XYZ file of C-alpha atoms in Angstrom:
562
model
C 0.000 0.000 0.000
C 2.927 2.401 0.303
C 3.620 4.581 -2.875
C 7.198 3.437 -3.328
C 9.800 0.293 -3.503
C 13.198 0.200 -1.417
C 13.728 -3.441 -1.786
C 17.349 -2.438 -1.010
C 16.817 -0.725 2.323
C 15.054 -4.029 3.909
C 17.279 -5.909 2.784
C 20.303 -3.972 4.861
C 18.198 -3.420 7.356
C 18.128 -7.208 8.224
C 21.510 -7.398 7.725
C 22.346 -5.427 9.750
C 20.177 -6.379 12.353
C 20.503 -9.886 12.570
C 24.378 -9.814 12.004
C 25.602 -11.823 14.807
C 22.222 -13.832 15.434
C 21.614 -16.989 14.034
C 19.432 -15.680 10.508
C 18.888 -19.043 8.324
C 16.867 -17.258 5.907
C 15.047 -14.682 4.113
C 11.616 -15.470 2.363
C 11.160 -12.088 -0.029
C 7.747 -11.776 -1.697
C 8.084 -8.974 -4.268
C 7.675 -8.069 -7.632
C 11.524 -6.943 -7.908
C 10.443 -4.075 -8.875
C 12.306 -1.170 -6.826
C 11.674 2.426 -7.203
C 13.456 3.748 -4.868
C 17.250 3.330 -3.359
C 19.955 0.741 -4.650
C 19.569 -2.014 -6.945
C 19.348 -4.990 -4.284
C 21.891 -7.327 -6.391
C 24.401 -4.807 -5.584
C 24.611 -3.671 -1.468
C 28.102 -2.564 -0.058
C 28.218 -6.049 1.712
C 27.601 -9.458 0.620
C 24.621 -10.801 2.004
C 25.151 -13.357 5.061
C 21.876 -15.083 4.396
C 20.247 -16.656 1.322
C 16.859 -15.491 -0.094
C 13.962 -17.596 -1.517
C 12.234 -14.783 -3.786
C 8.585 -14.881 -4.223
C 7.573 -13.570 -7.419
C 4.106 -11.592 -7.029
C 2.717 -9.590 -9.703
C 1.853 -9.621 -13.307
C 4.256 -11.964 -15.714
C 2.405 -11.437 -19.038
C 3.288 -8.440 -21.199
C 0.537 -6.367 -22.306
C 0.306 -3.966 -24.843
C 1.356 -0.769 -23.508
C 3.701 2.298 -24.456
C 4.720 4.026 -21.178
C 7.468 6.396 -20.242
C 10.138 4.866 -18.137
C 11.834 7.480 -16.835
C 12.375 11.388 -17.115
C 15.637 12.695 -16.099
C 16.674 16.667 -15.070
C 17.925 18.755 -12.310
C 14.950 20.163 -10.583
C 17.686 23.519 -9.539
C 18.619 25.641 -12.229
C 20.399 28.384 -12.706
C 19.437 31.454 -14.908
C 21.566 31.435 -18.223
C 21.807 27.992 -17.816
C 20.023 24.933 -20.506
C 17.312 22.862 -19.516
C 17.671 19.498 -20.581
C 14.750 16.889 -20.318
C 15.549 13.194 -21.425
C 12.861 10.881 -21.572
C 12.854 7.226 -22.115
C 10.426 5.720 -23.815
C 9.220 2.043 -24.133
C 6.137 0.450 -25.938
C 5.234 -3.516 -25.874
C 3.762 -4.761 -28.816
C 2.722 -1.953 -30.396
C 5.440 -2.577 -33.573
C 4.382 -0.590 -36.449
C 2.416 1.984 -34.296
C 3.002 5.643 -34.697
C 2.397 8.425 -31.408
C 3.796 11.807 -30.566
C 5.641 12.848 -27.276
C 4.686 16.548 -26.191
C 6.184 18.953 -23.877
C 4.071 21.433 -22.237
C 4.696 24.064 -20.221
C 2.060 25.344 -17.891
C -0.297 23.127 -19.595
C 0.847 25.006 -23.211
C 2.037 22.394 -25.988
C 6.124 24.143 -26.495
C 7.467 21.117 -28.324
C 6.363 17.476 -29.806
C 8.568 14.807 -30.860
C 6.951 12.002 -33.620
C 7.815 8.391 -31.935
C 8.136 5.741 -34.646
C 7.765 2.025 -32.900
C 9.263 -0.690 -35.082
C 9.515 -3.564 -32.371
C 7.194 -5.405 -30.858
C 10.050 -4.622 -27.344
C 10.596 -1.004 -28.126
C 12.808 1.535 -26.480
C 14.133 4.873 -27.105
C 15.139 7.806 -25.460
C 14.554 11.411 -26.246
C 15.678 15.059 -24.964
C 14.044 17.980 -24.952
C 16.324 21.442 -24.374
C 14.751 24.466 -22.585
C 15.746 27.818 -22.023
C 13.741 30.451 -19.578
C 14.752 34.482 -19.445
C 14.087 34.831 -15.938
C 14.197 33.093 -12.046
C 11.010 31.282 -10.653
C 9.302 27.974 -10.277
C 8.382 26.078 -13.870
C 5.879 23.321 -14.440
C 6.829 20.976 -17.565
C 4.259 17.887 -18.088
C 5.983 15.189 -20.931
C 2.673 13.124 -22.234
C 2.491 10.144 -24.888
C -0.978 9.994 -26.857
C -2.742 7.001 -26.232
C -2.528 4.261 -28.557
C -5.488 1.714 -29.433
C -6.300 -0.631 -26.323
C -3.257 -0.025 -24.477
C -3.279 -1.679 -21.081
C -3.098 1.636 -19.085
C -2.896 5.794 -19.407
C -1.696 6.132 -15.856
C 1.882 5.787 -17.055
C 1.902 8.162 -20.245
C 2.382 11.013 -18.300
C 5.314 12.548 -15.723
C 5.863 16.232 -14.490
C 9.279 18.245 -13.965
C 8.990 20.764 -11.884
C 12.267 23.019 -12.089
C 13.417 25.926 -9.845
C 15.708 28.234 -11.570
C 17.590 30.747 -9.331
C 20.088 33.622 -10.237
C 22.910 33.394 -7.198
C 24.939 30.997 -8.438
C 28.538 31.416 -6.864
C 32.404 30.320 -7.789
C 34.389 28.699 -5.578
C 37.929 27.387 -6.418
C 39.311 24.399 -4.531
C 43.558 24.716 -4.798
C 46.304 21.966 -4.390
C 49.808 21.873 -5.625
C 49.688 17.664 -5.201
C 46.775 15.205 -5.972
C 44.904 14.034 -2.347
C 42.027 11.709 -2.175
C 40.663 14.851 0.068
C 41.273 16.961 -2.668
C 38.362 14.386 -4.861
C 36.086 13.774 -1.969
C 35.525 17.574 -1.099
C 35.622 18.248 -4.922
C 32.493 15.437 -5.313
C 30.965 16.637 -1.794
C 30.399 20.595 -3.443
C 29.457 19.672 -6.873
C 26.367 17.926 -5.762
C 25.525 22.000 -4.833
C 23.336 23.513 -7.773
C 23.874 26.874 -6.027
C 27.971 26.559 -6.559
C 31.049 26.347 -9.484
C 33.303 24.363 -7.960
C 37.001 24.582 -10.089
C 39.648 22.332 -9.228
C 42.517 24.289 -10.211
C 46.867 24.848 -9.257
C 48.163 27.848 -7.399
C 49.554 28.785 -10.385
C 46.868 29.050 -12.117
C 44.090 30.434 -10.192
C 45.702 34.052 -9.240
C 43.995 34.951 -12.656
C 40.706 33.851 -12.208
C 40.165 35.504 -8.256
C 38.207 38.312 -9.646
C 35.651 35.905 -10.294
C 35.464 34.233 -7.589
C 33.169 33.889 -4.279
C 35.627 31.747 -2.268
C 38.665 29.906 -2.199
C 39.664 26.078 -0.552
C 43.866 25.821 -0.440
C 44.361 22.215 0.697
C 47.584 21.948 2.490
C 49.103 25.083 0.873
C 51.095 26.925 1.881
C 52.999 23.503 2.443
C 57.069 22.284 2.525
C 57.157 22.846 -1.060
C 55.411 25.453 -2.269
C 54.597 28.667 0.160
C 52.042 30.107 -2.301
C 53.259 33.975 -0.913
C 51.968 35.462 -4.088
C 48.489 33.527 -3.876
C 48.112 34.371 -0.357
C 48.676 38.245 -0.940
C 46.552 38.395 -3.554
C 43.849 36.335 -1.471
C 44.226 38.827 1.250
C 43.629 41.996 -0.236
C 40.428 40.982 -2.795
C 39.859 39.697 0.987
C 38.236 36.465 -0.500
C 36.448 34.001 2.258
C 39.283 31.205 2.330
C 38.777 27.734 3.823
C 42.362 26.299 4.765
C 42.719 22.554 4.716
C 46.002 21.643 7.391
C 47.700 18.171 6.792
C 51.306 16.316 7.209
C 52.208 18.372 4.126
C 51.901 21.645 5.598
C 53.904 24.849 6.418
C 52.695 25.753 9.511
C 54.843 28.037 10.522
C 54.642 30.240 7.528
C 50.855 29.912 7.683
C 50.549 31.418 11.122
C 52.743 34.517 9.504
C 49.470 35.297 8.061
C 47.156 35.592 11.243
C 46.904 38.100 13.820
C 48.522 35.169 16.211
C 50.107 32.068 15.350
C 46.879 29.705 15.376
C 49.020 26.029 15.079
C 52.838 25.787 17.507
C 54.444 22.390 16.952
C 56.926 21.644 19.613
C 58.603 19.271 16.794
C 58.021 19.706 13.422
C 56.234 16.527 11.801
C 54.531 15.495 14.872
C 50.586 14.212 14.320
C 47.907 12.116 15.965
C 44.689 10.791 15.357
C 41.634 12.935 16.243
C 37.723 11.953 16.340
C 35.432 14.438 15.346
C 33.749 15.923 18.110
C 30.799 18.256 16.870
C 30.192 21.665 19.216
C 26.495 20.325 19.802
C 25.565 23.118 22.378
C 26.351 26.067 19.349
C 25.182 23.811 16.311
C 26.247 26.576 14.036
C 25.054 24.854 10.969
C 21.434 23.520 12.316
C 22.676 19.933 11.818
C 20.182 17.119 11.910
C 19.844 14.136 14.572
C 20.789 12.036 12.051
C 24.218 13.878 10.929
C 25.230 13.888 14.125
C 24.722 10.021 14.777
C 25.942 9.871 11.557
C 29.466 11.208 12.200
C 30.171 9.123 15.410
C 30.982 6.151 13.062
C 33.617 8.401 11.279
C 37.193 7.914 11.388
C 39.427 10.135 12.783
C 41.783 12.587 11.221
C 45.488 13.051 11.499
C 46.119 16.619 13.082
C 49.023 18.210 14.040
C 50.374 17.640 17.466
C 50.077 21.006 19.078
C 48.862 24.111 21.075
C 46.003 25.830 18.928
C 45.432 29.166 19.617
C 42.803 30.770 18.417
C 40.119 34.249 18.825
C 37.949 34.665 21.587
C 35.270 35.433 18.662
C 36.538 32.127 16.703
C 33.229 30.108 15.986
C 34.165 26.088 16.592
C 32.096 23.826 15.024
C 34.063 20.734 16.370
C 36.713 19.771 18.519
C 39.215 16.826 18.646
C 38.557 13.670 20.349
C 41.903 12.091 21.126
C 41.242 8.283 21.867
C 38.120 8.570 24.057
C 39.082 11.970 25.837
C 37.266 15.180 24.979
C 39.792 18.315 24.244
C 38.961 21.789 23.761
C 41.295 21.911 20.669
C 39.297 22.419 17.358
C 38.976 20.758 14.796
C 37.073 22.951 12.484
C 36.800 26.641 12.853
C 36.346 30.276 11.814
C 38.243 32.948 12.493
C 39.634 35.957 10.477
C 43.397 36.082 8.452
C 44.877 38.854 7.019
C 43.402 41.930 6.548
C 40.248 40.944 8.702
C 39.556 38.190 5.682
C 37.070 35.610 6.888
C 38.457 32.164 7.250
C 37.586 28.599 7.996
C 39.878 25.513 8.941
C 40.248 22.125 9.258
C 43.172 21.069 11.417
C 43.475 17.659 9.789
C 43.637 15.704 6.417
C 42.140 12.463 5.644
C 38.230 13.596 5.430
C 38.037 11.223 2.423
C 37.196 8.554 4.493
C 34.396 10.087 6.219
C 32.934 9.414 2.511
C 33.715 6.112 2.315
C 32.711 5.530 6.305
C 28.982 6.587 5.543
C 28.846 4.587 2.455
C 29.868 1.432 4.292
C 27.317 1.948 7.049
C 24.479 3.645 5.256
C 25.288 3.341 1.427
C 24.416 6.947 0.830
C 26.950 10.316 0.982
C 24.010 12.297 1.937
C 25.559 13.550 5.416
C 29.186 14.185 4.468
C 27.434 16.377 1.084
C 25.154 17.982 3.575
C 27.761 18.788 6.138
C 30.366 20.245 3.462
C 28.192 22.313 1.891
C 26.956 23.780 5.141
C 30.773 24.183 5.664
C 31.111 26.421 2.145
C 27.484 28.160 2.584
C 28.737 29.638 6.111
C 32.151 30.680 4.728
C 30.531 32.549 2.042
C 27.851 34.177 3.837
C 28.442 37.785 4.801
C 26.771 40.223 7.553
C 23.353 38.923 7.997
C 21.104 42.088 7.221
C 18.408 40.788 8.019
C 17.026 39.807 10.784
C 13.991 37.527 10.773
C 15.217 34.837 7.833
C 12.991 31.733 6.835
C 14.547 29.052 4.281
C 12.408 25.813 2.457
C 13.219 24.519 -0.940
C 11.178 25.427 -3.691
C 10.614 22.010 -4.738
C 9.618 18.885 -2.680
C 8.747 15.435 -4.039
C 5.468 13.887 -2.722
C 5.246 12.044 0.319
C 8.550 13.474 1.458
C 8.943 15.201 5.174
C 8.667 18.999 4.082
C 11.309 20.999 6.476
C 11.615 24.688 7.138
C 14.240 26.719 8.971
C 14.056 30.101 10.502
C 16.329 32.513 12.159
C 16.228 35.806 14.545
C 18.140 37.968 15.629
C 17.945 40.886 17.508
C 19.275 44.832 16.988
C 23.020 43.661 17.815
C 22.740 40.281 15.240
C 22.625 38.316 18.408
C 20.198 35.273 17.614
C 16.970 35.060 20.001
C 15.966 31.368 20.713
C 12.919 32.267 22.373
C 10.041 33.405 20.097
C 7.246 31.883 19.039
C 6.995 32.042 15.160
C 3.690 31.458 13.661
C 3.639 29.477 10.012
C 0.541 29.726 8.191
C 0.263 27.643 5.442
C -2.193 27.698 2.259
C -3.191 25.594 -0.848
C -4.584 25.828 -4.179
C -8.152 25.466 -1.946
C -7.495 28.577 -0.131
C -7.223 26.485 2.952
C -5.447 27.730 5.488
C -3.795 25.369 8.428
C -1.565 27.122 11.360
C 2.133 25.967 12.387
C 4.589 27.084 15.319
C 8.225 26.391 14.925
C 9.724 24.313 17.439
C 12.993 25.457 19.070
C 16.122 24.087 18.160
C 18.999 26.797 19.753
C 20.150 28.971 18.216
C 17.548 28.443 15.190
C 14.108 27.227 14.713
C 12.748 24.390 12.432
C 9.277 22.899 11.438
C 8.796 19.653 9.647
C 5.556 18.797 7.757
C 4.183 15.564 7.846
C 3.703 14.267 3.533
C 1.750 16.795 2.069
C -0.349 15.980 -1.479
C 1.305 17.421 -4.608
C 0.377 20.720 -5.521
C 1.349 24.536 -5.278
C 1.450 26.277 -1.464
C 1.626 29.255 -0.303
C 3.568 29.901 3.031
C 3.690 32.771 5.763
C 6.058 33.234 8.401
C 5.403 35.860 11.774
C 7.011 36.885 14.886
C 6.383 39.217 17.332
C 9.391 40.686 19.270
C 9.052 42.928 22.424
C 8.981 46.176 20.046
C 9.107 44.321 16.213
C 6.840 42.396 14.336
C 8.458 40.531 11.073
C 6.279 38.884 8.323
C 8.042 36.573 5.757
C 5.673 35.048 2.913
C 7.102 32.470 0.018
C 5.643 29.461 -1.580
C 6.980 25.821 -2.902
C 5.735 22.788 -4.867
C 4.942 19.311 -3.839
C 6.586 17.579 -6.565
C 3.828 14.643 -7.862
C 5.633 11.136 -7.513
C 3.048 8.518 -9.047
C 6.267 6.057 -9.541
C 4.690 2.536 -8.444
C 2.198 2.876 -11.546
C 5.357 3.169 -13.893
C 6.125 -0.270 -14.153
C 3.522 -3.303 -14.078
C 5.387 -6.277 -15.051
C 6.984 -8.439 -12.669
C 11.007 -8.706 -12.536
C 11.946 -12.194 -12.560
C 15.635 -11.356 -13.567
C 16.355 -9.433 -10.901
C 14.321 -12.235 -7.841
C 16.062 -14.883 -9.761
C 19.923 -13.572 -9.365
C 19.210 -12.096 -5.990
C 18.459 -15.881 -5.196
C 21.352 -17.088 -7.396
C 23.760 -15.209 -5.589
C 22.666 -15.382 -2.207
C 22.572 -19.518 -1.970
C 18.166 -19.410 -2.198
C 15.932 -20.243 -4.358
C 13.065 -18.785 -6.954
C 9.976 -20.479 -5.749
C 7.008 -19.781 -7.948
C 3.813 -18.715 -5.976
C 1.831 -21.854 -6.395
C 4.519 -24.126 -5.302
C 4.982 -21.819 -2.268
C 4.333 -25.571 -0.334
C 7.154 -26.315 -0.783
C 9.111 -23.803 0.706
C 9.158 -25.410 4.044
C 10.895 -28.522 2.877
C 13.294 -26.379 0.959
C 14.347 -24.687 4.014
C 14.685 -28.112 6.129
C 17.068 -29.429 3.425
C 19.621 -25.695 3.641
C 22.251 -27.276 5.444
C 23.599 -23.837 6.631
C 19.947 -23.442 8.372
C 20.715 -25.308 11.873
C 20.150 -24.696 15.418
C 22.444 -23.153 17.909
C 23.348 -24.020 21.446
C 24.394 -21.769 24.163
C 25.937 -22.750 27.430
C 27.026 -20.377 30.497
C 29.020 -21.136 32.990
C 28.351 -20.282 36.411
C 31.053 -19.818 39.277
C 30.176 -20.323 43.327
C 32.373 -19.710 45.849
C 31.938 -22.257 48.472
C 31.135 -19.451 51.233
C 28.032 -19.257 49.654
C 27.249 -22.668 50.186
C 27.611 -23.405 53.883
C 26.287 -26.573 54.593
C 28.749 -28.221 51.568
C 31.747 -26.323 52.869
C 31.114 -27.324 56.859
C 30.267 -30.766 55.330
C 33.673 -30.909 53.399
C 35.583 -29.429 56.774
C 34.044 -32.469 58.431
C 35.635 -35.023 56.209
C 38.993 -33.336 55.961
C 38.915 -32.972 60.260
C 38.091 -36.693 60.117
C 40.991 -37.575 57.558
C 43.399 -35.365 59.566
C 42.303 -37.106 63.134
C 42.341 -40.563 61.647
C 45.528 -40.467 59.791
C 47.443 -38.895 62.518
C 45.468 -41.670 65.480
C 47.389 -44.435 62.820
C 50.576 -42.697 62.478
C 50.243 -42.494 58.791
């Protein structure tokens, strides 16, 4: 009954759940067909049990010309092309003619004539779109109908695109290839709202006119001080992120702070550090889950130091050494030369954070989020204003919508004490009434699935002697993707019980599944024994009744002389 397929997520769920108990099997009924999250066949572990698949659903192919898929970037960026591709297939319809059509706002833009010349037909097609100015844009792709086809439901997908004009450049620098260097570079591109260039010192001191803000990994370092870069940093004044590692110079680095920020007693000396998030500040508004999420990380090697830094330095996290909580950060901001604003990360080896969360949760949804938060609060300036409410413009259906809010007083101090109304409208002009719970030092709301459509939002607080008012909208994307596909996928149950050790087992001989899983000779029972120790104090009447027989022994043997 749910509206999508993660045949994936159970699947890893169990495994990791019943990892160290005795699991003989998995029965999976399923029509293989996911929707939703990795292909099954291919988790980040093998599986440690086998599966005996279930095929449900419909095995006969019907006559039907559907669109598989529709692929775009719902963020945009003004000046930038639009590119739809659709995918097309059509079951025994060969010979048949139809016509693909784009429309825009329910206005026919574009059509496409689809030829089908097999009776298994499949072919893709792209549509390229170009808009003059920012805002929220409903495209609907549509198939006509063909003569008794099985089902309509499928012949039609929206794309609903937000196209924004902020769009900023940020360089990431390194005189020597890092798998840091890759991971942060992959982390930031998955940011509509950012150019990420991966470029050499020596070649980016041309392009800093351009740009927003600037990552040096491990530069200035042992070979190459990058004097010329950092000048010329310094006076465009440029937000710049320093990355610290083995490779580093930090001696000529802390030339360029008010105070030396990083004193080695010996050169070369570094230890392992855990990541130790400032919880109380939560400068960033991170999520429950981000934090969990980084206490399976590894740690970082960081230089073996004091650190010195501001009274007015922001922390976001501090180094765990072994199990013992330091004050020393980890990753901070602070100001450089001529009052530039600067972040950094004491440490190198970040990359496998990446590869940590993948392992554990096959995603690189927290390290992205956290990274990005990382660039977005390097490159924002002076907040000037005051009452500031953030949502997406686009949701997908049956997705948690969440909102954030900040305030802040006369002084930019942030007030974690209002109440902020949120006032929500749709198409209906319905109206339902929100607070924001409090979550220091911001606010956030999360709305339960909402249906697909267009809202309208507004945001209010009331201050001691200020009222603010903030009003925006967004779109619940539509997501109708179990109706997309019908047919069952035998391919994909019959290799995920290949590989696992199982077994396909058609629905009417599902009988015999119980002999199947008596004859699995990895499927046996376990014993368990424990062992209980009992000191003989606590068992008086044994150990009186054992000092009896020894007095006895002792009396006898000496009454015989023996």
């Amino acid at each position: 009954t749910d509206n999508r397929t993660n045949i994936a997520e159970v699947l890893n769920y169990i495994q990791n759940y019943y990892e160290f108990e005795n699991l003989g099997a998995v029965v999976l009924f399923s029509d293989g067909n996911y929707n939703v999250g990795n292909n099954p066949l291919y988790g980040a572990r093998p599986f440690i049990y086998p599966i005996y698949t279930v095929p449900l659903g419909d095995t006969t192919i019907k006559k039907d010309c559907w669109i598989e898929k529709l692929i775009y970037n719902p963020n945009q960026y003004l000046g930038n092309n639009i590119r739809l591709q659709v995918s097309i297939k059509a079951h025994q319809f060969s010979g048949f003619k139809t016509t693909l059509r784009l429309y825009k706002n329910n206005e026919l833009i574009e059509s496409k004539p689809i030829q089908i010349n097999s009776s298994k037909f499949y072919q893709t097609f792209a549509f390229t779109i170009f808009e003059e100015k920012p805002g929220i844009f409903n495209y609907t792709v549509v198939i006509d109908s063909l003569p008794q086809e099985y089902t309509n439901e499928n012949n039609r997908r929206k794309a609903i695109i937000s196209i924004r004009s902020d769009k900023q450049h940020v360089a990431l620098v390194s005189s020597f290839p890092h798998p840091d260097v890759g991971s942060l570079f992959t982390s930031l591109s998955t940011n509509p709202a950012l150019n990420v260039y991966l470029i050499t010192p020596d070649k980016v001191i041309d392009s800093l006119n351009k740009l927003h803000g600037i990552v040096l990994y491990q530069l200035p370092n042992q070979l190459n001080t990058a004097s010329q870069l950092l000048k010329a940093i310094s006076e465009k004044q440029i937000p710049t992120l320093f990355v610290i590692g083995t490779q580093s110079n930090l001696s000529y680095l802390n030339q360029w702070f008010p105070n030396p920020i990083v004193q080695q007693s010996k050169a070369g000396q570094f230890e392992d550090a855990y990541i130790n998030l400032n919880v109380p500040e939560n400068l960033f508004n991170l999520s429950n889950d981000l934090k969990e999420t980084f206490e399976l990380f590894p740690p970082l090697m960081v230089p073996f130091a004091s650190y010195q830094l501001p009274a007015n330095a922001d922390v976001i996290a501090y180094q765990r050494i072994r199990q013992i909580q330091t004050s020393k950060p980890l990753i901070s901001f602070t100001e450089w030369a001529n009052g530039t604003k600067a972040g950094i990360i004491f440490g190198e080896g970040f990359y496998r954070w990446r590869l940590a969360e993948y392992y554990h949760k096959q995603q690189h949804t927290n390290v992205n989020i956290f990274f990005n938060k990382l660039i977005q609060y390097l490159l924002s300036k002076q907040k000037k204003e005051r009452f500031v409410v953030r949502s997406m413009a686009v949701y997908n259906e049956y997705d948690p919508v969440r909102i954030e809010a900040e305030l802040y007083n006369k002084l930019f101090e942030p007030l974690s004490d209002a109440t902020i109304s949120f006032v929500l409208e749709d198409p209906t002009k319905k109206q339902f009434i929100f607070t924001f719970d409090k979550n220091y030092p911001f606010y956030e709301l999360k709305l339960a699935s909402l249906p697909a459509s267009e809202y309208k939002w507004k945001a209010q607080v009331q201050t001691e002697d200020e009222k603010f008012t903030r009003e925006g909208m967004f779109v619940i994307q539509q997501a109708n993707i179990e109706k997309q596909e019908y047919l069952t996928n035998m391919p994909l149950l019959q290799q995920l019980a290949i590989r696992t050790n199982g077994k396909l087992i058609p629905i009417d001989s599902i009988s015999k599944l119980p002999q199947l899983l008596e004859q699995n000779p990895n499927i046996v029972p376990v014993s368990n024994s424990t062992e209980n120790f009992i000191t003989l104090l606590d068992i008086r009447w044994l150990l009186i009744f054992m000092v009896g027989l020894l007095a006895i022994e002792w009396f006898l043997r000496r009454y015989f002389g023996s």
